[in-house]
Coordinates of C-alpha atoms in Angstrom, one line a residue:
Chain A
K29 CA 0.1 0.0 0.0
N30 CA 1.4 3.4 -1.0
Q31 CA 2.2 5.5 2.1
V32 CA 1.1 8.7 0.4
E33 CA -2.2 8.5 -1.3
Q34 CA -3.6 11.3 -3.5
S35 CA -7.2 11.8 -4.7
P36 CA -8.6 12.2 -7.2
Q37 CA -6.3 10.5 -9.7
S38 CA -7.5 12.8 -12.3
L39 CA -9.7 15.8 -12.6
I40 CA -11.2 17.9 -15.3
I41 CA -12.5 21.4 -14.6
L42 CA -13.5 24.4 -16.6
E43 CA -11.2 27.5 -16.7
G44 CA -11.8 29.9 -13.8
K45 CA -13.2 27.4 -11.5
N46 CA -11.6 26.4 -8.1
C47 CA -10.5 22.9 -7.2
T48 CA -9.1 21.0 -4.2
L49 CA -6.7 18.2 -4.4
Q50 CA -6.3 15.7 -1.4
C51 CA -3.4 14.0 -0.1
N52 CA -3.4 11.4 2.8
Y53 CA -0.3 9.9 4.2
T54 CA 0.7 7.3 6.7
V55 CA 4.3 7.6 6.8
S56 CA 6.1 8.6 10.1
P57 CA 7.9 10.2 11.6
F58 CA 6.8 13.2 9.7
S59 CA 9.3 16.0 8.9
N60 CA 7.4 18.1 6.2
L61 CA 5.1 17.9 3.5
R62 CA 5.5 19.5 -0.1
W63 CA 3.3 19.9 -3.2
Y64 CA 5.0 19.8 -6.5
K65 CA 3.6 20.7 -10.0
Q66 CA 4.7 18.6 -12.9
D67 CA 4.1 19.8 -16.4
T68 CA 4.1 17.1 -19.0
G69 CA 7.5 16.0 -20.0
R70 CA 9.1 18.3 -17.3
G71 CA 10.6 17.7 -13.8
P72 CA 8.4 18.5 -10.8
V73 CA 8.5 22.2 -9.5
S74 CA 8.0 22.9 -5.9
L75 CA 4.9 25.0 -5.1
T76 CA 4.8 24.8 -1.1
I77 CA 6.5 23.3 1.8
M78 CA 5.0 22.9 5.2
T79 CA 6.4 21.6 8.5
F80 CA 4.0 19.8 11.2
S81 CA 3.5 23.2 12.9
E82 CA 2.1 25.0 9.8
N83 CA -1.5 24.6 9.0
T84 CA -1.7 26.6 5.8
K85 CA 0.6 28.1 3.2
S86 CA -0.2 30.1 0.0
N87 CA 1.8 30.5 -3.2
G88 CA -0.2 33.0 -5.5
R89 CA -3.4 31.1 -6.4
Y90 CA -2.4 27.9 -4.8
T91 CA -3.1 27.3 -1.1
A92 CA -2.0 24.2 0.8
T93 CA -3.3 23.1 4.1
L94 CA -2.1 20.5 6.6
D95 CA -3.6 18.6 9.4
A96 CA -0.9 16.8 11.0
D97 CA -3.1 15.0 13.5
T98 CA -5.2 13.3 10.8
K99 CA -2.3 13.2 8.4
Q100 CA -4.1 15.0 5.6
S101 CA -3.3 17.7 3.3
S102 CA -5.1 19.6 0.5
L103 CA -4.0 21.9 -2.4
H104 CA -6.6 24.4 -3.4
I105 CA -6.3 26.1 -6.7
T106 CA -8.3 29.3 -7.1
A107 CA -9.6 30.7 -10.4
S108 CA -7.9 28.0 -12.4
Q109 CA -6.0 28.9 -15.7
L110 CA -5.2 26.7 -18.7
S111 CA -1.6 26.7 -17.5
D112 CA -2.6 25.0 -14.4
S113 CA -3.1 21.7 -16.4
A114 CA -0.4 19.4 -14.9
S115 CA 0.1 16.6 -12.5
Y116 CA 0.2 17.7 -8.8
I117 CA 2.3 15.6 -6.5
C118 CA 2.2 15.4 -2.8
V119 CA 5.6 14.6 -1.3
V120 CA 6.0 13.6 2.5
S121 CA 9.5 13.8 4.1
V122 CA 10.3 11.1 6.5
K123 CA 13.2 10.7 9.1
N124 CA 15.1 7.4 8.6
N125 CA 18.5 6.1 9.4
A126 CA 20.1 7.8 6.5
G127 CA 18.8 11.2 7.5
N128 CA 15.5 11.8 5.7
M129 CA 13.6 10.3 2.9
L130 CA 11.0 11.8 0.5
T131 CA 7.9 9.6 -0.3
F132 CA 6.0 10.6 -3.3
G133 CA 2.3 10.3 -4.0
G134 CA 1.0 9.1 -7.4
G135 CA -0.1 12.6 -8.2
T136 CA -3.4 14.1 -9.3
R137 CA -3.6 14.8 -13.1
L138 CA -5.5 18.1 -13.5
M139 CA -6.9 19.2 -16.9
V140 CA -8.3 22.8 -17.2
K141 CA -10.5 23.2 -20.2
P142 CA -11.6 26.6 -21.8
Chain B
G23 CA 22.4 30.2 -13.7
A24 CA 21.0 27.2 -15.5
G25 CA 18.8 24.8 -13.8
V26 CA 19.6 21.1 -13.5
S27 CA 20.1 19.6 -17.0
Q28 CA 20.0 15.8 -18.1
T29 CA 21.2 14.2 -21.3
P30 CA 20.2 12.6 -23.3
S31 CA 16.5 13.7 -23.2
N32 CA 15.5 10.5 -24.9
K33 CA 17.3 7.0 -25.0
V34 CA 16.1 4.0 -26.9
T35 CA 18.1 0.8 -26.4
E36 CA 17.6 -2.9 -26.8
K37 CA 17.1 -5.4 -24.1
G38 CA 20.5 -6.3 -22.5
K39 CA 22.4 -3.3 -23.5
Y40 CA 24.2 -0.8 -21.2
V41 CA 23.1 2.8 -20.9
E42 CA 24.5 5.9 -19.1
L43 CA 22.3 8.8 -18.1
R44 CA 24.0 12.0 -17.2
C45 CA 22.8 14.8 -14.8
D46 CA 24.4 18.1 -14.4
P47 CA 23.1 19.7 -11.1
I48 CA 22.8 23.3 -10.2
S49 CA 26.2 24.9 -9.8
G50 CA 27.1 24.8 -6.1
H51 CA 24.4 22.3 -5.0
T52 CA 26.1 19.7 -2.9
A53 CA 23.3 17.1 -2.9
L54 CA 22.1 15.2 -5.9
Y55 CA 19.2 12.7 -6.3
W56 CA 18.1 10.1 -8.8
Y57 CA 14.6 9.2 -9.3
R58 CA 12.6 6.9 -11.6
Q59 CA 9.2 7.7 -12.7
S60 CA 6.8 5.4 -14.5
L61 CA 4.0 6.7 -16.5
G62 CA 1.1 8.0 -14.4
Q63 CA 3.0 7.4 -11.2
G64 CA 5.1 9.6 -8.8
P65 CA 8.8 9.7 -8.8
E66 CA 10.5 6.7 -7.0
F67 CA 13.7 7.4 -5.1
L68 CA 16.8 5.5 -6.3
I69 CA 19.9 7.2 -4.8
Y70 CA 21.1 10.2 -3.1
F71 CA 24.7 11.8 -3.1
Q72 CA 26.0 14.2 -0.6
G73 CA 29.2 15.5 -2.3
T74 CA 30.9 12.6 -4.0
G75 CA 29.6 9.9 -1.9
A76 CA 26.4 8.0 -2.1
A77 CA 24.6 8.9 1.2
D78 CA 21.7 6.6 0.5
D79 CA 21.4 4.0 -2.3
S80 CA 18.5 2.1 -0.8
G81 CA 16.2 2.8 -3.7
L82 CA 18.4 1.1 -6.4
P83 CA 16.3 -1.9 -7.5
N84 CA 19.1 -4.2 -8.0
D85 CA 22.9 -4.5 -8.8
R86 CA 22.3 -3.8 -12.4
F87 CA 21.9 -0.1 -11.4
F88 CA 24.9 2.0 -10.4
A89 CA 25.5 5.8 -10.1
V90 CA 28.6 7.9 -9.5
R91 CA 29.5 11.4 -8.9
P92 CA 33.3 11.4 -8.9
E93 CA 33.8 15.2 -8.5
G94 CA 30.9 16.0 -6.5
S95 CA 29.1 17.8 -9.3
V96 CA 27.9 15.8 -12.5
S97 CA 26.5 12.4 -11.9
T98 CA 26.1 9.5 -14.1
L99 CA 23.4 6.7 -13.6
K100 CA 24.6 3.4 -15.2
I101 CA 22.2 0.6 -16.1
Q102 CA 23.7 -2.8 -17.1
R103 CA 21.8 -5.4 -19.0
T104 CA 18.8 -3.4 -19.5
E105 CA 15.5 -5.0 -19.2
R106 CA 12.1 -3.8 -20.6
G107 CA 10.9 -3.0 -17.1
D108 CA 13.6 -0.5 -16.9
S109 CA 11.8 1.8 -19.3
A110 CA 10.7 4.9 -17.4
V111 CA 11.7 8.6 -17.1
Y112 CA 14.8 9.0 -15.0
L113 CA 14.7 12.3 -13.1
C114 CA 17.7 14.1 -11.4
A115 CA 17.3 16.6 -8.7
S116 CA 19.8 18.8 -6.8
S117 CA 19.5 20.9 -3.6
G118 CA 21.8 23.2 -1.8
R119 CA 22.7 21.9 1.7
G120 CA 21.9 18.3 1.4
G121 CA 19.5 16.2 3.3
P122 CA 16.2 15.5 1.5
W123 CA 14.2 17.4 4.2
S124 CA 16.2 20.5 4.4
D125 CA 16.2 22.1 1.0
T126 CA 13.8 22.2 -2.0
Q127 CA 15.0 20.0 -4.7
Y128 CA 15.3 21.3 -8.2
F129 CA 14.4 18.7 -10.9
G130 CA 15.8 18.3 -14.2
P131 CA 13.6 17.5 -17.2
G132 CA 14.4 13.8 -17.0
T133 CA 15.7 11.3 -19.5
R134 CA 13.0 9.1 -21.1
L135 CA 14.5 5.5 -21.4
T136 CA 12.8 3.0 -23.6
V137 CA 14.1 -0.5 -23.6
L138 CA 12.9 -2.5 -26.7

């Protein structure tokens, strides 16, 4: 079972609409959680990073929330644009013997249509 | 300066062949990471370098996979006796101070490997 689960797997919305992507994780001990945006054929690009003490963080039209108690995070996109079409990947950082490790979710593939 | 670059962008090879994938990290970044990403999946960790040494190679699937970073900058991922299951996008990332948790990783565009 994947330790970082994202939902939905894919999503289609109309330009200008809002949407929320979900991330549930089971990995521990938790260090921080990041959201990445990955355009087709490109490497992931960091959007936000949150430690366990942070509940929300915004980056322009992107707002991430974190509930460390329930081990859930969400990424809310406001007033979507065509350029928001991409995969959004939730990444949880876990402490291990080697220091720390990133565990990636499978991503949500978002398509914004005009 | 330039971001992380990877060459080649695409590599097609035959089953059983040897391939090398190259990563040029952001200048000055001490940490370098290799990931493998299958279609529709998130990246899967392979190996992490801090300077010239492999700090964590627990993600390498088997001994056909090997990576080096002899001078602490450019890294090469080497795959021997390639199998069709090795087909994926191989992503490289670098970060400043090292430690997967401490710094944002900057990813390259990836090398798409296809094993026929």
